[in-house]
């Protein structure tokens, strides 16, 4: 069984290899280039598009140099299949930038690094912390990603001396951030759906995405919608008993009427039955007035979710029962209601207000 790092290396480019295999004898279609239908440096879609290819067939061989060159707003990076190791920061002055995985299969194009919260800073001034561990940080408004994998392959088993085991694949802070057909791989704190400040209600939309992890692996204070997504909880060899972790850990600001919304999605697991909680609220020290909000509706919850007690409290001072947690029309063994008080359900009339349109307002990335 390969390690996570080995698996990522094997996945990157696998789809491309299939795509350029020998054609059938009766047809000789043109061999597709590294950028597929997205043009190339010689057939540039527009002046704002840059091409990245590790083998030198684009404008840049790495994503960081392409991002540095993509000054201004509304630029596009078309990224050829490959594994691109290193951290990236999409600054606020790159508004409207789009990242596209050229093959159309997120497994082929992987942005990955291996920092953790406990990783020492290069200057020796301490450790990186949770935010500093992110492989990709997005502060720009209007960021869009398609068909890409964002990963953090730091492993607890390789670093038993670490106490800061949070390892973020991506931290998203910009308003109107959209992800289509993307994958997010990690363990603890995989996907950090955040905002730029306590008073900024950043809107995010995830469609047809895959997210995996173990502890609080979808977390933060953003107004975020996951539509038709797949959440996968992982087996843990370092723990002998349940719970292994928590899927969601929202930290919604008290003044924000909308937190996390999950709909038409599914939660599966590689772990034994009932070894995961669906969520727990996060009230961080930086915002003790946070009022975490999560709605999971019209989704399938697999056996990995503890149906009897699907929620837990992160702090005794902020019990989950005092937060804005709700469900509606979920199915599967993890959605079975045994004690109604432990599974707060929306009424049909209340559920009408828990929709992407209500969460995202005048921004319609799902249209």
Coordinates of N, CA, C and O in Angstrom, one line a residue, residues 6 31 52 60 63 79 90 117 135 154-155 160 176 191 197 204 265 281 292 308 316 333 341 351 357 363:
X6 N 3.1 8.8 -2.0 CA 3.3 7.9 -3.1 C 2.0 7.8 -4.0 O 2.0 7.8 -5.2
X31 N -3.0 13.8 -31.5 CA -2.6 13.5 -30.2 C -2.9 14.8 -29.4 O -2.4 15.9 -29.7
X52 N 0.6 26.4 -17.7 CA 1.7 25.8 -16.9 C 1.8 24.4 -17.2 O 0.9 23.6 -17.3
X60 N 5.0 28.6 -18.2 CA 5.7 28.4 -17.0 C 5.8 27.0 -16.6 O 4.9 26.2 -17.0
X63 N 3.4 26.5 -10.9 CA 2.2 27.3 -10.7 C 2.6 28.6 -10.0 O 2.1 29.7 -10.3
X79 N -3.5 24.6 -16.1 CA -2.4 23.8 -15.5 C -2.5 22.4 -16.0 O -3.4 21.7 -15.9
X90 N -2.7 33.2 -3.1 CA -3.4 34.0 -4.1 C -3.8 35.3 -3.4 O -4.8 35.3 -2.7
X117 N 0.7 22.4 11.4 CA 0.7 23.6 12.4 C 2.0 23.5 13.2 O 2.5 24.6 13.6
X135 N -1.4 24.5 2.2 CA -0.7 24.3 0.9 C -1.1 25.5 0.0 O -0.2 26.1 -0.7
X154 N 1.1 15.8 4.7 CA 1.7 15.6 6.0 C 1.0 14.5 6.8 O -0.2 14.4 6.8
X155 N 1.8 13.7 7.4 CA 1.3 12.5 8.1 C 1.7 12.5 9.6 O 2.8 12.7 9.9
X160 N 5.6 11.7 14.9 CA 4.9 11.4 16.2 C 5.2 12.4 17.3 O 4.5 12.5 18.3
X176 N -17.0 35.2 -2.9 CA -17.3 34.6 -4.2 C -16.3 33.7 -4.8 O -15.8 33.8 -5.9
X191 N -10.0 21.4 4.7 CA -10.5 22.5 4.0 C -11.0 23.6 5.0 O -11.9 23.4 5.7
X197 N -11.9 38.6 7.7 CA -12.0 39.2 9.0 C -13.3 38.7 9.6 O -14.2 38.1 9.0
X204 N -18.8 31.2 -0.4 CA -18.1 30.1 -1.1 C -19.1 29.1 -1.6 O -20.1 28.8 -1.0
X265 N -25.7 15.8 -1.0 CA -24.3 15.3 -0.9 C -24.3 13.9 -0.2 O -25.4 13.4 0.1
X281 N -19.3 22.3 17.0 CA -19.1 23.7 16.8 C -17.7 24.2 17.3 O -17.2 23.7 18.3
X292 N -21.9 29.1 15.7 CA -21.7 28.2 14.6 C -23.0 27.7 14.0 O -24.0 27.4 14.7
X308 N -26.7 7.7 16.6 CA -27.2 7.9 18.0 C -26.8 9.3 18.5 O -27.6 10.0 19.1
X316 N -17.0 22.7 26.7 CA -18.2 22.7 27.6 C -18.9 24.0 27.7 O -20.1 24.1 28.0
X333 N -27.9 5.1 6.9 CA -27.8 4.6 8.3 C -27.3 5.6 9.3 O -27.7 5.6 10.5
X341 N -34.2 14.8 20.1 CA -33.5 15.9 20.7 C -32.0 16.0 20.2 O -31.4 17.1 20.2
X351 N -37.2 24.9 6.0 CA -36.2 24.4 5.0 C -36.2 25.2 3.8 O -35.2 25.3 3.0
X357 N -29.6 29.9 -2.9 CA -30.0 31.3 -3.2 C -30.1 32.1 -1.9 O -29.6 33.3 -1.9
X363 N -25.1 36.5 -5.8 CA -24.1 35.7 -6.5 C -24.7 34.4 -6.9 O -25.1 33.6 -6.0

